[in-house]
mmCIF file of C-alpha atoms in Angstrom:
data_model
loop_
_atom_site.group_PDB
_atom_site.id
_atom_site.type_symbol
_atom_site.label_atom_id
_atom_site.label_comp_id
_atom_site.label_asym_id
_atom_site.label_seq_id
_atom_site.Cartn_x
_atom_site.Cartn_y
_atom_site.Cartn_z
ATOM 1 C CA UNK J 17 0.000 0.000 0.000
ATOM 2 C CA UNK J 18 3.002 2.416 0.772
ATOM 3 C CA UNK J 19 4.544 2.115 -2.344
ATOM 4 C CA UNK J 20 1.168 2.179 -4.540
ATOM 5 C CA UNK J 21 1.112 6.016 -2.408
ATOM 6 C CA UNK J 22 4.389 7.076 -3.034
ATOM 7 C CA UNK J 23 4.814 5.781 -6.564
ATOM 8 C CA UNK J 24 1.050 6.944 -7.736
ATOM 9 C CA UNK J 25 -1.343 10.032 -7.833
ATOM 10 C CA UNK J 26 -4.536 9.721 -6.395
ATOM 11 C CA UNK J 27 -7.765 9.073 -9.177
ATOM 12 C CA UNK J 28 -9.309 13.025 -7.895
ATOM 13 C CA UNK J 29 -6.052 14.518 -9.468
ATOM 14 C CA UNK J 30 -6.799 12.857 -13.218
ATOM 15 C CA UNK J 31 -10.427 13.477 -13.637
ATOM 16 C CA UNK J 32 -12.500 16.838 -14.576
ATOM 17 C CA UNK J 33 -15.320 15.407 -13.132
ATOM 18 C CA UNK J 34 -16.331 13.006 -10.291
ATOM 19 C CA UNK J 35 -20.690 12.759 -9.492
ATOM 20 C CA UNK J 36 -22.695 11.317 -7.450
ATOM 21 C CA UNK J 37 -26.413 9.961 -9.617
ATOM 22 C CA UNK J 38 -28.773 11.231 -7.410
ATOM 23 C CA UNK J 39 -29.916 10.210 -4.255
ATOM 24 C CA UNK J 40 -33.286 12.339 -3.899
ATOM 25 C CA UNK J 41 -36.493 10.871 -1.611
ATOM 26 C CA UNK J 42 -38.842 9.381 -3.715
ATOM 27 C CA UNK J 43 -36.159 8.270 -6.345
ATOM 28 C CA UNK J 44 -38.332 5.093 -7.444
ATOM 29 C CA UNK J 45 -41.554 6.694 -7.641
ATOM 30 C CA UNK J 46 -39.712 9.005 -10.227
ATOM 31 C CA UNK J 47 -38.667 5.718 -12.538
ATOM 32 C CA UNK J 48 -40.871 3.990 -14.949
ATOM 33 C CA UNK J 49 -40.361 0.731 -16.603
ATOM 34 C CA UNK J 50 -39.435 0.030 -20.313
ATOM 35 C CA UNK J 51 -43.096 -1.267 -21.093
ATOM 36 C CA UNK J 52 -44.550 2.261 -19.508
ATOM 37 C CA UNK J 53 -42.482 4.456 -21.331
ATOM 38 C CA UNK J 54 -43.644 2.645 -24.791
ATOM 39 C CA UNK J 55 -47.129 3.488 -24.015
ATOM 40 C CA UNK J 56 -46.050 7.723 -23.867
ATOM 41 C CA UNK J 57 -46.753 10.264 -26.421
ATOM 42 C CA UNK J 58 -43.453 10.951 -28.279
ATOM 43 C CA UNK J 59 -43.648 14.642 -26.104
ATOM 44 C CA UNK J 60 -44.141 12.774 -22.665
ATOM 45 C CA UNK J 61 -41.207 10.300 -24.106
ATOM 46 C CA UNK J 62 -38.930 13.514 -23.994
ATOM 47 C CA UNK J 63 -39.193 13.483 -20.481
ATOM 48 C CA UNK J 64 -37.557 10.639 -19.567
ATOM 49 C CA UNK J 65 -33.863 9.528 -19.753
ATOM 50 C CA UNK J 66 -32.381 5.688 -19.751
ATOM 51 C CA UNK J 67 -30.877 4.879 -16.248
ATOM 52 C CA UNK J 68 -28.425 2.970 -14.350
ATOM 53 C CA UNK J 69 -28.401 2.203 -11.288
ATOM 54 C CA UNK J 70 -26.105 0.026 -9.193
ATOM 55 C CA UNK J 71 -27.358 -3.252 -9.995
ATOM 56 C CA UNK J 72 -26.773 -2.794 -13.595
ATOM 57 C CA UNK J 73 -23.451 -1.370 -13.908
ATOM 58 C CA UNK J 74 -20.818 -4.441 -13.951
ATOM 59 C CA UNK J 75 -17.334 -4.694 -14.424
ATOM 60 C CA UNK J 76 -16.836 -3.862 -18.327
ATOM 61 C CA UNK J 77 -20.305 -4.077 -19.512
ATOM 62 C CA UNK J 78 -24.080 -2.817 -18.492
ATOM 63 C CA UNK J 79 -26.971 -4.977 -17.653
ATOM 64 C CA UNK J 80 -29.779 -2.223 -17.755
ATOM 65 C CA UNK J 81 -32.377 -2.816 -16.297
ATOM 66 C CA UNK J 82 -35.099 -1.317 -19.048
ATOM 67 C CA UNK J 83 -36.086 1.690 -16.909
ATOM 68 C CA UNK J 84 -36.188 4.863 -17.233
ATOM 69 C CA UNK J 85 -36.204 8.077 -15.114
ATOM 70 C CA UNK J 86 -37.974 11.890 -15.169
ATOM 71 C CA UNK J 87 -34.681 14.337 -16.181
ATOM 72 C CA UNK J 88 -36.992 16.963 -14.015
ATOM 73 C CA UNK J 89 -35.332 15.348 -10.847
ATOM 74 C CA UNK J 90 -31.786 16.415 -12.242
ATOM 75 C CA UNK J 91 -30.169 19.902 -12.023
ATOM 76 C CA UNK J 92 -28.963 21.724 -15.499
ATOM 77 C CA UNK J 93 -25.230 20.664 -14.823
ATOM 78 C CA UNK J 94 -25.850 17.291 -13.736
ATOM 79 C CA UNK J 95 -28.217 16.656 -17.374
ATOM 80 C CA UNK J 96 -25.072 17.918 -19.547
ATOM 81 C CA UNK J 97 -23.005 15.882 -17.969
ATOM 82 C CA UNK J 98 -25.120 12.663 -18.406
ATOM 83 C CA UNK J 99 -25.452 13.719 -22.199
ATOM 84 C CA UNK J 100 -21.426 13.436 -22.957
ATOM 85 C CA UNK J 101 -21.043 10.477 -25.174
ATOM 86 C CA UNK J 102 -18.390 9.019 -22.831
ATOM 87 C CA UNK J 103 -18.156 8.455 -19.627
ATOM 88 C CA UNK J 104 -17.128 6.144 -16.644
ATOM 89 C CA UNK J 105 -19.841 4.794 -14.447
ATOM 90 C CA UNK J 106 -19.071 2.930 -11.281
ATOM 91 C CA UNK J 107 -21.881 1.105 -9.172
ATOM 92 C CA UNK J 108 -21.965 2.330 -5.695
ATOM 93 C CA UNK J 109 -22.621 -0.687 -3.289
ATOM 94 C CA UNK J 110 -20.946 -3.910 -4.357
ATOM 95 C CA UNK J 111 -18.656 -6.834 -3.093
ATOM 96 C CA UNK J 112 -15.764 -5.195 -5.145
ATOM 97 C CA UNK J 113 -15.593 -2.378 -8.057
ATOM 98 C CA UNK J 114 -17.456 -2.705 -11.015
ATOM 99 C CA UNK J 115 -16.799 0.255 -13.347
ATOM 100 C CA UNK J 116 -17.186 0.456 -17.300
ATOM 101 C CA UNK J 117 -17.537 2.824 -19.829
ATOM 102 C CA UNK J 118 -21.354 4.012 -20.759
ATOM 103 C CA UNK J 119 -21.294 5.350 -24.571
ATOM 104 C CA UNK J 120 -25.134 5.925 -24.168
ATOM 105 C CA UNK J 121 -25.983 9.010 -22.480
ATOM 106 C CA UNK J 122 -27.480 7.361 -19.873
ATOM 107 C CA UNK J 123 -28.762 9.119 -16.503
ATOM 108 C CA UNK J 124 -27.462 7.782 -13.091
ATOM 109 C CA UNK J 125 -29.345 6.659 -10.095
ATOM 110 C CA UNK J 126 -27.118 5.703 -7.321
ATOM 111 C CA UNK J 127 -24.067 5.392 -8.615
ATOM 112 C CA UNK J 128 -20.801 7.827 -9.232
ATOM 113 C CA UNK J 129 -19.529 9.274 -12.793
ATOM 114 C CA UNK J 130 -15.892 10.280 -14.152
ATOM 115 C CA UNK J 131 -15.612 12.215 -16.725
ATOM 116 C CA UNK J 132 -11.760 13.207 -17.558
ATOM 117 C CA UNK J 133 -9.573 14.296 -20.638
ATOM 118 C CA UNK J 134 -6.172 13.463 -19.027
ATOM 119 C CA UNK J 135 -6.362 9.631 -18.880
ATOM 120 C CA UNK J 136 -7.421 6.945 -21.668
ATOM 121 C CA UNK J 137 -10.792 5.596 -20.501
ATOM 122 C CA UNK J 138 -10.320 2.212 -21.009
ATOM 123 C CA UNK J 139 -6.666 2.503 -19.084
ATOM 124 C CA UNK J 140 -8.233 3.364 -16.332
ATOM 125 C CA UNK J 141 -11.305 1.277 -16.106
ATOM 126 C CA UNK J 142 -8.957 -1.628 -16.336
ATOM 127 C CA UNK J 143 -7.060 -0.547 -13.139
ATOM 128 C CA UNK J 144 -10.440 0.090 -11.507
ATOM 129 C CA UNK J 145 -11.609 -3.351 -12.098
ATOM 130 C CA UNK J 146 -7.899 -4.820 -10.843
ATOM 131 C CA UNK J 147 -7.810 -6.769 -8.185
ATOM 132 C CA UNK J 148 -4.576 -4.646 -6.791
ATOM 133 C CA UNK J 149 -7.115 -1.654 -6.489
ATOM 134 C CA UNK J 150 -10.187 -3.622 -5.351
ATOM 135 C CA UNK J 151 -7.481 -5.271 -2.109
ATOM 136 C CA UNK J 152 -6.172 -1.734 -1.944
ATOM 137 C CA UNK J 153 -9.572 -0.187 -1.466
ATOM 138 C CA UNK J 154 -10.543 -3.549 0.804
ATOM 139 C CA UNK J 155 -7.315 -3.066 3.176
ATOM 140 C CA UNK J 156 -7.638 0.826 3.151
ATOM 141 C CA UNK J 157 -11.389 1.806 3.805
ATOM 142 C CA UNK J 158 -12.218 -0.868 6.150
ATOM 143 C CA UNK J 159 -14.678 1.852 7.424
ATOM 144 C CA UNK J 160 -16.712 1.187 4.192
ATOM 145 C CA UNK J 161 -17.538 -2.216 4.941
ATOM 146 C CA UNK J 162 -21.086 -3.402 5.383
ATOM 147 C CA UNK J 163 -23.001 -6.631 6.107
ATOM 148 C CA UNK J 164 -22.612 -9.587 3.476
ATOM 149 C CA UNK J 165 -19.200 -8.276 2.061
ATOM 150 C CA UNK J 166 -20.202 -5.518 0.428
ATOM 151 C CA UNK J 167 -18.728 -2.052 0.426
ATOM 152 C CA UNK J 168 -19.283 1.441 -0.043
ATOM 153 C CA UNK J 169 -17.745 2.858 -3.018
ATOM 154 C CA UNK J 170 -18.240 6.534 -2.435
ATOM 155 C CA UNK J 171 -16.573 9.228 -4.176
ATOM 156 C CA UNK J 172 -14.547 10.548 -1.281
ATOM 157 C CA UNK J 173 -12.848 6.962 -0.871
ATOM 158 C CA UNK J 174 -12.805 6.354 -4.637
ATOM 159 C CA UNK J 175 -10.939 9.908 -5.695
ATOM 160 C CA UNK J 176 -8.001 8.502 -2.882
ATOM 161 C CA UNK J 177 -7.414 5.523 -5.213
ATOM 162 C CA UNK J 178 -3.747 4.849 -6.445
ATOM 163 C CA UNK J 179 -3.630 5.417 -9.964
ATOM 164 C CA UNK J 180 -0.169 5.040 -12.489
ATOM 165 C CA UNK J 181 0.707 7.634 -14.370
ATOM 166 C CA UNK J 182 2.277 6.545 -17.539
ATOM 167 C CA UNK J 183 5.945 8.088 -19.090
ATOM 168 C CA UNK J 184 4.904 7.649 -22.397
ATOM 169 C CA UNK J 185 8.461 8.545 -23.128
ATOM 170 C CA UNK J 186 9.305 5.120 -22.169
ATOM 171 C CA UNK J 187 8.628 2.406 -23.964
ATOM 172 C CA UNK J 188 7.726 -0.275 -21.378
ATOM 173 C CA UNK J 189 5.423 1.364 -19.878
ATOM 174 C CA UNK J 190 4.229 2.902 -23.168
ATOM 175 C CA UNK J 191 3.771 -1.244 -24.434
ATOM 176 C CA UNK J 192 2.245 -2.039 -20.676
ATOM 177 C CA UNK J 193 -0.128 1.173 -21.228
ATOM 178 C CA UNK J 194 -1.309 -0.199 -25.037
ATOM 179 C CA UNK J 195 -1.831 -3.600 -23.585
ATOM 180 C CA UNK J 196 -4.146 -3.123 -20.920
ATOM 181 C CA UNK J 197 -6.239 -0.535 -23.346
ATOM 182 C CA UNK J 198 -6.352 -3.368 -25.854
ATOM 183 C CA UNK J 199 -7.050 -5.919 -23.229
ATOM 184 C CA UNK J 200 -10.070 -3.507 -21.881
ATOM 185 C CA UNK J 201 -11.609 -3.166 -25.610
ATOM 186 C CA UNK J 202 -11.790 -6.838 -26.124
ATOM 187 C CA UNK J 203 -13.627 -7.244 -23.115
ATOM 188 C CA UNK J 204 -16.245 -4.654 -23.722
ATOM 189 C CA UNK J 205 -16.401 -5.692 -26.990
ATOM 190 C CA UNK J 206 -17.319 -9.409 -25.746
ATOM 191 C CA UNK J 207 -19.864 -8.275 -22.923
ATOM 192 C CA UNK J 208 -21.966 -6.215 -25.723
ATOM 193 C CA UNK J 209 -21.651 -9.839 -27.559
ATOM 194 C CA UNK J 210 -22.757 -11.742 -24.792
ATOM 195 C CA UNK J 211 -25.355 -9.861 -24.322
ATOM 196 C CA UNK J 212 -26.239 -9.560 -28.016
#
């Protein structure tokens, strides 16, 4: 754990942005399911966004959960950022992090958004999904532990997380960097065919 800290920045200082979904009272009675939403004028349809909540965010791919949510509940800000083609999503209470890439513009329930310009996506949802950072998190934040094994993955927590910056001016790390991105696009690529 020392030497992940002193050799490694922490995942706040590479990302623009770092949300929480939303969290407001009455979040459910402000979803609808997919077989609701079919049955809406193509003006009431407008209304309504896609979401993901915990449960359907997994490591590398999305297992969404056909609902959707009113936009209304959602501040300016928070809408733009939901509308940027890519972005990292990371499900909130789970035995171990489960982050991946939404290309979608999907809205977010409970669950916590990146949104940076300084790292490669797919990079860094690889070391997200590592098992090095899921121990590290494990060992660290013991005080996010709850019943059954699960955990807590709040922002505050999750911006603290080790993360490698790469010398691209040297070459094994440049080839270690290009692996793990290729590695990362395969598996995406393979979830969307599973679930094809």
């Amino acid at each position: 754990l020392n030497r992940l800290d002193s050799k490694c920045i922490p995942l706040g200082s590479v990302v623009e942005k770092f949300v929480w979904g939303t969290s407001i009272t009455g979040f459910k009675s402000h979803k609808i399911q997919y077989a609701e939403y079919l049955k809406l004028s193509e003006k009431q349809k407008d209304k309504y966004a896609k979401v993901l909540q915990t449960s359907d965010i997994k490591s590398y791919s999305i297992d969404w959960q056909n609902e959707y949510i009113d936009k209304e509940i959602y501040s300016k800000n928070i809408k733009e950022l939901f509308s940027i083609n890519e972005k990292i999503v990371i499900a909130r209470l789970t035995k171990r992090i489960q982050a991946t890439i939404d290309n979608e513009q999907s809205f977010l329930g409970k669950s916590s958004l990146i949104i940076t310009n300084k790292i490669n996506n797919c990079f860094l949802i690889g070391l997200l999904n590592s098992k090095l950072l899921n121990y590290y998190f494990k060992t660290k934040f013991d005080n996010t532990h709850m019943a059954g094994g699960y955990m807590r993955f709040d922002i505050p927590y999750l911006s603290k997380l080790p993360i490698k910056q790469i010398d691209f001016s040297n070459q094994e790390e440049t080839i270690i960097h290009n692996q793990i991105v290729s590695y990362v696009l395969q598996l995406l690529q393979l979830n969307k065919d599973k679930q094809a």
